[in-house]
XYZ file of C-alpha atoms in Angstrom:
676
model
C 85.688 71.950 153.222
C 86.363 68.328 152.292
C 88.625 69.244 149.360
C 90.596 71.660 151.553
C 91.144 68.930 154.152
C 92.451 66.464 151.546
C 94.860 69.006 150.075
C 96.083 70.017 153.524
C 96.661 66.363 154.437
C 98.668 65.859 151.255
C 100.798 68.909 152.012
C 101.496 67.700 155.561
C 102.380 64.247 154.251
C 104.885 65.719 151.800
C 106.430 67.865 154.504
C 106.850 64.757 156.665
C 108.392 62.859 153.801
C 110.812 65.712 153.224
C 112.198 65.294 156.711
C 113.556 61.845 155.722
C 115.822 63.343 153.089
C 119.375 63.792 154.294
C 121.571 66.771 153.438
C 124.833 65.960 151.676
C 127.498 68.680 151.678
C 127.701 72.037 153.405
C 126.310 74.370 150.746
C 122.783 74.385 152.142
C 122.043 77.981 151.100
C 122.841 77.207 147.461
C 120.496 74.231 147.599
C 117.783 76.359 149.217
C 118.070 79.015 146.496
C 118.031 76.399 143.751
C 114.927 74.699 145.171
C 113.115 78.033 145.519
C 114.004 78.897 141.942
C 112.603 75.605 140.676
C 109.413 76.124 142.660
C 108.959 79.590 141.200
C 109.520 78.287 137.674
C 106.721 75.796 138.280
C 104.387 78.561 139.394
C 104.578 77.574 143.078
C 104.856 80.892 144.887
C 103.408 79.964 148.299
C 105.933 77.315 149.312
C 106.814 76.430 152.893
C 110.427 77.299 153.682
C 110.189 76.283 157.373
C 112.208 79.386 158.213
C 112.592 78.487 161.919
C 114.333 75.208 161.109
C 118.049 74.731 160.504
C 119.458 75.115 156.963
C 119.724 71.367 156.382
C 116.026 70.824 157.161
C 114.981 73.829 155.071
C 116.983 72.551 152.086
C 115.561 69.042 152.390
C 112.008 70.352 152.803
C 112.185 72.629 149.756
C 113.808 69.934 147.646
C 110.966 67.577 148.468
C 108.416 70.274 147.583
C 110.260 70.798 144.310
C 110.285 67.069 143.583
C 106.509 66.832 144.027
C 105.919 70.392 142.854
C 102.736 71.686 141.330
C 99.986 70.386 143.535
C 97.747 70.519 140.466
C 99.681 67.444 139.193
C 97.500 65.185 141.322
C 98.049 61.814 139.579
C 101.762 62.518 139.198
C 102.080 63.464 142.858
C 100.281 60.305 143.932
C 102.619 58.080 141.922
C 105.692 59.948 143.217
C 104.616 59.542 146.818
C 103.801 55.855 146.373
C 107.254 55.192 144.905
C 108.799 57.234 147.720
C 107.069 55.031 150.301
C 107.641 51.701 148.554
C 111.335 52.245 147.813
C 112.267 53.978 151.066
C 113.495 56.820 148.852
C 116.585 58.757 150.014
C 118.995 61.391 148.698
C 119.552 63.168 145.400
C 119.236 60.037 143.260
C 115.761 59.511 144.669
C 114.785 63.096 143.860
C 115.989 62.615 140.301
C 113.917 59.443 139.956
C 110.827 61.168 141.304
C 111.232 64.099 138.921
C 111.436 61.720 135.965
C 107.896 60.486 136.610
C 105.582 62.288 134.195
C 101.966 62.166 133.103
C 100.408 59.807 130.588
C 101.828 56.620 132.060
C 100.249 53.297 132.867
C 97.844 54.781 135.426
C 96.373 57.164 132.843
C 95.957 54.497 130.143
C 94.420 51.961 132.540
C 91.986 54.485 133.946
C 90.929 55.668 130.469
C 90.366 52.181 129.064
C 88.210 51.242 132.052
C 86.167 54.404 131.659
C 85.639 53.768 127.929
C 84.638 50.154 128.572
C 82.118 51.202 131.229
C 80.610 53.816 128.938
C 80.504 51.306 126.088
C 78.340 49.104 128.275
C 76.101 52.061 129.068
C 75.742 53.594 125.579
C 76.294 50.549 123.395
C 78.001 49.999 120.054
C 77.403 53.498 118.597
C 79.566 54.954 121.375
C 82.300 52.364 120.857
C 82.233 53.023 117.094
C 82.646 56.745 117.753
C 85.619 56.048 120.014
C 87.264 53.898 117.330
C 86.659 56.683 114.828
C 88.352 59.117 117.226
C 91.382 56.860 117.394
C 91.581 56.488 113.602
C 91.245 60.244 113.033
C 93.833 60.972 115.711
C 96.306 58.541 114.176
C 95.789 60.051 110.714
C 96.225 63.583 112.060
C 99.440 62.626 113.829
C 100.827 60.976 110.694
C 99.964 64.056 108.658
C 101.671 66.274 111.249
C 104.928 64.354 110.921
C 104.805 64.769 107.145
C 104.808 68.551 107.533
C 106.355 69.355 110.893
C 109.218 68.145 113.053
C 108.575 64.969 115.033
C 111.194 63.683 117.437
C 112.358 60.070 117.451
C 111.821 58.113 120.614
C 115.507 57.875 121.486
C 118.127 59.543 123.641
C 119.218 62.069 121.016
C 116.278 64.426 121.520
C 116.537 67.887 123.037
C 114.207 66.857 125.880
C 115.539 69.190 128.546
C 114.789 72.900 128.496
C 117.533 74.852 130.246
C 117.852 78.616 130.390
C 119.188 80.944 133.030
C 117.785 84.021 131.264
C 114.257 82.986 130.225
C 111.633 82.017 132.790
C 107.857 81.616 132.788
C 105.089 83.548 134.486
C 102.051 81.414 135.313
C 98.451 82.631 134.979
C 95.159 81.050 135.955
C 93.408 78.899 133.371
C 90.037 79.781 134.869
C 87.457 77.784 136.761
C 87.301 74.724 134.508
C 90.230 72.411 133.699
C 91.072 71.456 130.096
C 88.294 69.532 128.365
C 90.428 66.463 127.744
C 92.484 64.712 130.436
C 90.833 66.952 133.022
C 91.774 64.535 135.826
C 95.445 65.007 134.995
C 95.188 68.760 135.634
C 94.495 69.474 139.288
C 94.008 72.812 141.054
C 95.459 75.390 141.108
C 95.075 75.617 137.334
C 98.053 77.902 136.694
C 98.310 76.544 133.152
C 98.828 79.658 131.020
C 102.591 80.135 130.750
C 104.162 83.311 129.359
C 107.890 83.742 128.862
C 109.700 86.369 130.920
C 113.197 87.797 130.664
C 115.115 87.067 127.488
C 112.852 86.288 124.508
C 112.909 82.926 122.755
C 113.758 84.631 119.456
C 115.519 87.928 118.908
C 113.805 90.853 117.197
C 116.191 90.407 114.280
C 115.379 86.716 113.854
C 111.634 87.409 114.097
C 111.899 90.153 111.472
C 113.741 87.789 109.143
C 110.974 85.205 109.558
C 108.317 87.794 108.659
C 110.347 88.973 105.668
C 110.639 85.369 104.456
C 106.900 84.801 104.961
C 105.981 87.992 103.096
C 108.141 86.823 100.199
C 105.932 83.714 100.248
C 102.810 85.896 100.081
C 101.547 85.700 103.656
C 100.574 89.383 103.635
C 98.441 88.978 100.493
C 96.175 86.258 101.858
C 93.088 86.425 104.048
C 90.471 83.998 105.305
C 87.380 84.050 107.476
C 87.567 82.900 111.080
C 84.309 83.189 112.986
C 82.930 86.702 112.626
C 86.186 88.252 111.420
C 88.478 88.162 108.440
C 92.080 87.417 109.305
C 95.193 88.191 107.328
C 97.863 85.503 107.075
C 98.152 81.895 106.010
C 98.782 78.341 107.184
C 102.407 77.262 107.346
C 101.454 74.373 105.079
C 101.443 77.007 102.325
C 104.670 78.706 103.491
C 107.422 76.076 103.077
C 110.407 78.304 103.884
C 108.730 79.718 106.979
C 107.771 76.190 107.987
C 111.430 75.145 107.734
C 112.341 77.795 110.324
C 109.458 76.715 112.556
C 110.527 73.079 112.431
C 114.001 73.995 113.698
C 112.364 75.992 116.480
C 110.198 72.998 117.403
C 113.223 70.743 117.712
C 115.542 72.999 119.644
C 113.218 75.198 121.722
C 109.470 74.786 121.517
C 109.032 71.050 122.098
C 111.538 71.016 124.992
C 109.664 73.974 126.540
C 106.310 72.214 126.286
C 107.859 69.044 127.738
C 109.185 71.140 130.617
C 105.937 73.022 131.288
C 103.333 70.249 131.110
C 104.614 67.084 132.811
C 100.987 66.170 133.543
C 100.493 64.812 130.039
C 103.790 64.871 128.113
C 105.971 61.819 128.704
C 108.524 62.721 126.046
C 108.927 65.248 123.238
C 108.620 62.273 120.886
C 104.819 62.311 121.424
C 104.360 66.004 120.488
C 102.733 66.795 117.143
C 102.306 70.269 115.621
C 98.863 69.916 114.083
C 97.612 73.283 112.751
C 100.070 76.167 112.475
C 99.422 79.612 111.019
C 101.111 82.978 110.754
C 98.481 85.672 111.330
C 98.603 89.341 110.428
C 96.496 91.865 112.344
C 95.933 95.455 111.271
C 93.091 97.993 111.200
C 91.244 96.069 108.454
C 91.879 92.651 110.033
C 91.867 93.791 113.652
C 91.084 90.835 115.903
C 89.634 87.360 116.386
C 86.500 86.078 118.051
C 86.763 84.827 121.591
C 87.381 81.131 120.962
C 89.108 77.954 122.067
C 91.863 76.207 120.123
C 91.510 72.885 118.364
C 94.207 70.949 120.199
C 95.106 69.722 123.655
C 97.930 72.261 123.765
C 98.489 75.541 121.958
C 101.123 78.214 121.715
C 101.314 81.796 120.480
C 104.588 83.437 119.460
C 104.842 87.212 119.113
C 106.633 87.986 115.850
C 106.312 91.795 115.836
C 107.661 94.328 118.336
C 104.988 96.140 120.319
C 106.256 99.428 118.888
C 104.980 98.347 115.434
C 101.277 98.474 116.327
C 98.642 100.050 118.548
C 96.347 97.764 120.552
C 96.684 94.028 119.983
C 97.736 91.306 122.380
C 95.986 88.209 123.700
C 93.296 88.409 126.370
C 91.619 85.607 128.309
C 87.934 86.054 128.934
C 87.957 84.907 132.546
C 90.579 87.576 133.322
C 88.629 90.388 131.644
C 88.788 91.797 128.127
C 91.104 94.631 129.180
C 93.614 92.309 130.853
C 95.956 91.784 127.913
C 98.923 89.570 128.712
C 102.145 91.424 127.921
C 104.188 89.710 125.226
C 106.745 91.581 123.128
C 108.517 90.279 120.037
C 110.142 86.865 120.420
C 108.159 85.898 123.505
C 105.625 83.076 123.702
C 102.544 81.831 125.503
C 101.979 78.112 126.096
C 98.687 76.699 127.354
C 96.089 73.955 127.001
C 93.861 74.723 124.040
C 90.420 74.844 125.657
C 90.732 78.194 127.455
C 88.592 80.974 125.956
C 90.742 83.762 124.565
C 90.953 86.219 121.704
C 93.191 88.632 119.885
C 92.652 92.192 121.088
C 91.800 94.762 118.403
C 94.732 96.322 116.516
C 93.847 99.920 115.614
C 97.039 100.931 113.807
C 100.203 99.344 112.446
C 100.797 95.637 111.882
C 101.072 92.762 114.327
C 102.208 89.278 113.324
C 101.760 86.255 115.569
C 102.460 82.594 114.987
C 99.835 80.271 116.435
C 100.036 76.493 116.704
C 97.674 73.781 117.925
C 99.307 70.591 119.154
C 98.375 66.953 119.576
C 99.944 64.220 121.677
C 100.535 60.971 119.819
C 99.784 58.851 122.908
C 96.708 60.840 124.037
C 93.529 60.723 121.950
C 91.353 63.747 122.714
C 88.068 61.881 122.855
C 86.092 64.758 124.381
C 87.200 67.301 121.784
C 86.658 64.929 118.869
C 83.200 63.852 120.066
C 82.239 67.477 120.605
C 83.540 68.567 117.182
C 81.777 65.709 115.427
C 78.594 66.628 117.272
C 78.923 70.187 115.956
C 79.375 68.848 112.407
C 76.285 66.639 112.754
C 74.321 69.616 114.023
C 75.341 71.664 110.977
C 74.270 68.834 108.668
C 70.858 68.661 110.362
C 71.359 65.418 112.324
C 70.347 66.835 115.691
C 69.822 63.417 117.325
C 73.341 62.341 116.349
C 74.726 65.663 117.557
C 73.040 65.342 120.962
C 74.331 61.767 121.320
C 77.893 62.955 120.761
C 77.528 65.794 123.263
C 76.095 63.358 125.818
C 78.998 60.941 125.274
C 81.552 63.740 125.628
C 79.905 64.859 128.872
C 79.998 61.295 130.167
C 83.769 61.384 129.692
C 84.045 64.867 131.188
C 80.973 66.270 132.983
C 82.680 69.684 132.971
C 82.801 69.975 129.174
C 81.188 73.407 129.048
C 81.278 73.720 125.255
C 79.301 70.451 125.075
C 76.645 71.925 127.366
C 76.595 75.167 125.360
C 76.198 73.409 122.002
C 73.500 71.134 123.391
C 71.636 74.175 124.755
C 71.731 75.813 121.315
C 70.123 72.725 119.757
C 67.377 72.775 122.397
C 66.888 76.493 121.707
C 66.457 75.795 117.984
C 63.881 73.133 118.916
C 62.088 75.707 121.098
C 62.660 73.523 124.157
C 63.430 76.598 126.201
C 63.200 75.061 129.683
C 65.792 72.355 129.030
C 67.929 74.772 127.014
C 68.005 77.152 129.970
C 68.995 74.316 132.313
C 71.918 73.267 130.104
C 73.271 76.777 129.592
C 72.952 77.628 133.274
C 74.859 74.431 134.117
C 77.654 75.622 131.823
C 77.676 79.100 133.350
C 77.789 77.684 136.872
C 80.909 75.707 135.971
C 82.428 78.775 134.307
C 81.519 81.036 137.234
C 79.574 83.223 134.797
C 82.687 84.126 132.813
C 81.629 83.230 129.255
C 80.155 85.899 126.968
C 78.867 83.365 124.415
C 77.039 81.341 127.056
C 75.517 84.519 128.473
C 74.468 85.548 124.968
C 72.724 82.196 124.468
C 71.033 82.516 127.853
C 69.844 85.980 126.813
C 68.273 84.512 123.670
C 66.574 81.743 125.660
C 65.180 84.187 128.219
C 64.009 86.494 125.446
C 62.141 83.647 123.743
C 60.351 82.985 127.040
C 59.307 86.617 127.346
C 61.663 87.253 130.277
C 62.838 90.555 128.827
C 64.150 92.079 132.053
C 66.323 89.046 132.776
C 67.379 88.877 129.139
C 68.600 92.485 129.132
C 70.534 91.967 132.376
C 72.254 88.891 130.915
C 73.112 90.667 127.659
C 74.658 93.539 129.628
C 76.746 91.071 131.645
C 77.915 89.471 128.397
C 78.953 92.866 127.021
C 80.987 93.500 130.172
C 82.991 90.384 129.313
C 83.236 90.950 125.572
C 82.064 94.378 124.462
C 83.316 93.734 120.932
C 80.671 91.215 119.928
C 78.599 92.983 117.263
C 75.747 90.460 117.282
C 75.473 90.690 121.050
C 75.273 94.504 120.953
C 72.674 94.297 118.178
C 70.463 91.884 120.133
C 70.684 94.031 123.248
C 69.661 97.021 121.135
C 66.544 95.156 119.972
C 65.587 94.211 123.543
C 66.100 97.780 124.790
C 63.897 99.018 121.948
C 61.159 96.574 122.936
C 61.340 98.038 126.448
C 60.935 101.574 125.075
C 64.553 102.616 125.734
C 65.140 104.200 122.330
C 68.238 106.051 123.489
C 69.865 102.855 124.755
C 68.747 100.998 121.630
C 70.360 103.559 119.341
C 73.581 103.497 121.403
C 73.815 99.711 121.014
C 73.336 99.901 117.239
C 76.067 102.534 117.009
C 78.344 100.273 119.019
C 77.430 97.365 116.728
C 78.567 99.133 113.552
C 81.667 100.502 115.270
C 82.674 96.861 115.819
C 81.460 95.567 112.450
C 80.904 98.310 109.836
C 79.103 95.782 107.603
C 76.394 94.842 110.116
C 73.509 95.980 107.933
C 70.662 95.186 110.326
C 71.922 97.837 112.738
C 71.882 100.486 109.979
C 68.297 99.571 109.071
C 67.138 99.776 112.677
C 68.970 103.068 113.238
C 67.387 104.446 110.068
C 63.934 103.404 111.262
C 64.439 105.076 114.653
C 65.679 108.290 113.060
C 62.849 108.309 110.512
C 60.277 107.883 113.299
C 61.830 110.913 114.983
C 61.437 112.900 111.769
C 65.173 113.088 111.040
C 64.822 111.905 107.444
C 68.231 113.192 106.386
C 70.109 111.099 108.963
C 67.818 108.135 108.362
C 68.586 108.298 104.638
C 72.307 107.999 105.415
C 71.674 104.872 107.515
C 69.560 103.189 104.839
C 72.168 104.025 102.193
C 74.809 102.325 104.348
C 72.567 99.262 104.608
C 72.409 99.035 100.791
C 76.215 98.660 100.796
C 76.128 95.533 103.000
C 75.344 91.896 102.194
C 72.706 91.173 99.527
C 70.099 90.065 102.061
C 70.444 93.296 104.004
C 70.899 95.323 100.835
C 67.378 94.520 99.581
C 65.895 95.450 102.963
C 67.855 98.682 102.856
C 66.508 99.414 99.372
C 62.901 98.900 100.505
C 63.360 101.100 103.559
C 65.163 103.791 101.594
C 62.393 103.761 98.993
C 59.779 104.214 101.711
C 61.741 107.105 103.182
C 62.106 108.778 99.776
C 58.356 108.465 99.231
C 57.785 110.335 102.478
C 60.443 112.848 101.493
C 58.776 113.374 98.089
C 55.406 113.996 99.781
C 56.973 116.555 102.143
C 58.747 118.324 99.281
C 55.608 118.399 97.161
C 53.572 119.807 100.054
C 56.134 122.604 100.473
C 55.998 123.369 96.739
C 59.428 121.988 95.800
C 58.138 119.855 92.948
C 61.437 119.346 91.108
C 63.143 117.756 94.108
C 59.973 115.837 94.904
C 60.024 114.400 91.378
C 63.686 113.371 91.706
C 63.027 111.724 95.097
C 60.047 109.668 93.919
C 61.806 108.555 90.728
C 64.712 107.298 92.871
C 62.247 105.569 95.202
C 60.692 103.794 92.212
C 64.069 102.706 90.863
C 65.085 101.233 94.225
C 61.975 99.064 94.266
C 62.463 97.942 90.670
C 66.085 96.988 91.416
C 65.205 95.180 94.657
C 62.400 93.010 93.247
C 64.502 90.581 91.136
C 66.965 90.166 94.009
C 64.373 89.193 96.580
C 62.388 87.082 94.077
C 65.528 85.103 93.223
C 66.273 84.465 96.877
C 62.734 83.223 97.495
C 62.860 81.007 94.380
C 66.108 79.408 95.555
C 64.622 78.632 98.955
C 67.145 80.739 100.844
C 64.636 83.291 102.056
C 63.200 83.857 105.508
C 59.979 85.300 106.883
C 61.321 88.834 106.549
C 61.998 88.301 102.843
C 58.390 87.179 102.370
C 57.160 90.223 104.273
C 59.223 92.624 102.133
C 58.133 90.847 98.940
C 54.472 91.242 99.940
C 55.015 94.990 100.370
C 56.516 95.506 96.922
C 53.217 95.913 95.026
C 51.519 98.479 97.353
C 54.797 100.428 97.601
C 55.277 100.451 93.831
C 51.657 101.563 93.265
C 52.211 104.340 95.801
C 55.249 105.507 93.826
C 53.113 105.729 90.661
C 50.508 107.721 92.565
C 52.983 110.200 94.072
C 54.865 110.728 90.800
C 51.602 111.209 88.895
C 50.445 113.815 91.393
C 53.798 115.646 91.269
C 53.694 115.712 87.436
C 50.133 117.021 87.530
C 51.211 119.712 89.980
C 53.952 120.717 87.531
C 51.351 120.980 84.760
C 52.837 118.114 82.775
C 49.567 116.288 82.161
C 50.869 114.127 79.322
C 53.605 112.701 81.554
C 51.081 112.331 84.358
C 48.772 110.386 82.019
C 51.684 108.178 80.888
C 52.591 107.416 84.487
C 49.078 106.255 85.378
C 48.737 104.300 82.132
C 51.923 102.421 83.067
C 50.453 101.759 86.500
C 47.244 100.396 84.959
C 49.264 98.064 82.727
C 51.477 96.823 85.557
C 48.713 96.560 88.173
C 45.401 96.210 86.328
C 43.807 94.559 89.383
C 44.180 97.691 91.582
C 40.961 99.787 91.497
C 42.639 103.006 92.600
C 44.913 103.008 89.551
C 41.873 103.187 87.207
C 40.262 105.898 89.306
C 43.389 108.030 89.095
C 43.767 107.493 85.359
C 40.104 108.397 84.711
C 40.555 111.644 86.653
C 43.658 112.618 84.615
C 41.834 111.855 81.342
C 38.829 113.948 82.416
C 41.093 116.930 83.147
C 42.427 116.663 79.600
C 38.921 116.377 78.068
C 39.344 112.720 77.068
C 35.917 111.855 78.377
C 35.263 108.610 76.477
C 38.483 107.054 77.696
C 37.788 108.383 81.160
C 34.413 106.672 81.125
C 36.021 103.320 80.223
C 38.412 103.693 83.148
C 35.532 104.520 85.507
C 33.717 101.398 84.363
C 36.850 99.319 85.051
C 37.115 100.893 88.483
C 33.477 100.066 89.280
C 33.895 96.491 88.065
C 36.890 95.903 90.338
C 35.170 97.553 93.276
C 32.093 95.373 92.900
C 34.175 92.187 92.691
C 35.981 92.826 95.955
């Protein structure tokens, strides 16, 4: 209620101020239309046109609303109103002066320096050193940007003003939380995602020429890993001719647009820096990206392919829902702060090119982002105390840094401090109004570790509603459903997992185990075979499981009298174990193993002995006693400490009349039995 009262008071104050403005000239209707147009371009759709007043008052009122437009620009609005009061502002010249006031001025710098000084007193020299490191890294990044990309001079010759009668911008909500850096500059409503409407920024022909130039530079031959997915494309650093086109676009269109759209923080286009720029190619083999945030205060996405060239695709924002893809045909662009969670929707056919860029502001150091990123790096290197310090410092600068809370919660989870981890992740979700699939996934893990399986499953399901294309999430939910006895639901989640990521080997192994337990050995065999085609770690597990299945299959075939196929099955089972052993031994020797590797390694000997036993019995059943004897002799050489091997060999020797040798084997068996 308090915030509503303050905003209402501000609106009434601005309406009162508007009444002081005098109307010059008779063309009031033209002025009214122009003011409405400017308000719409700024995303202000619920303006007050005072329709019962005369035309002069309506024009003056709307012009004042336009001058102080975007009530989210709180600091800007405050400065504009103060100047209006102090200077007894009147007429069009006053409006022009008010409109020239932009973000990032003296008020911002003074406020930031005071905040940093106060926090330096609280946290001490380590915090101040981190801040100085932020500044040095920011300066170096900005210098590097100007070496590669267009940077405007701070003079009057820049293309500062964006003017177009055919291209406008549709505004969309940024979600519940403002950008991580300079959050005080962005006030509600957070209509900060801007998508071009009307005439595109670049024609289809120009876009096609850019792609043709980039393909000549090899962009379509390159790929790299981003999160859980492989992306096609390359950085513009490696595409000099494409970068030349982009630099012209920065100068004449893109920087002026950003300057026009984000007055909260951009004083002049001379402070804009294109930091990381890539041309990405999506197709059925490189279909999408993770849901993520961008590594810059501002970001933009340019559509370089017509929608008719592909099926699926497009950018979605998690807080809007995974199926709410913002429409953007070739030549159009989206401009936004970088910290909103979004992703590229899956392309199922054809090819889609987009150009993505992260941007810095030379006069705005992103202390929150840099502290958070450095904390993540420290966490990866094992310095968890340093990581937590950086997350705490970032949160002191911006208590609504949800990624800081999420990363901190993951550290606490790894330390098995589940209570505090749950508190941190729930704090993040409260700020995000529950609209973050990664945070929900982490909460599901934390609840699972505490044995709260019912709550864990509910949270996982909520996460899937937000982002049903997270393979790891679907896999974890499958495990939890299996623990609850919901085999049908478990199997459905594993199928969904591999439909998202065909190389997710753990899902194949679990599906194979479920099917084998049901007696469907044929289908289970297919699943285990698929697992052997995945990563090496999963491959060895697949080989063990497939060997076990083939042993069971060989027993069934032998029991039914099909000895030839039983022999083939058990020989293949033996080979799988022999091939898997050096792989898992090497991983354990290198220290890269886990508890599952140790468990599988411990099972190798009993499984291999069982293969000898089954093959020996099958050979005996076929009447091939010499081969049967050879099989058990090999077993006795490889596993001389196993009593059962000597018992089996003695029996085979007795059947062949080799009684003396059989007696030696019996004595060995008795010796081992007595020593146990």
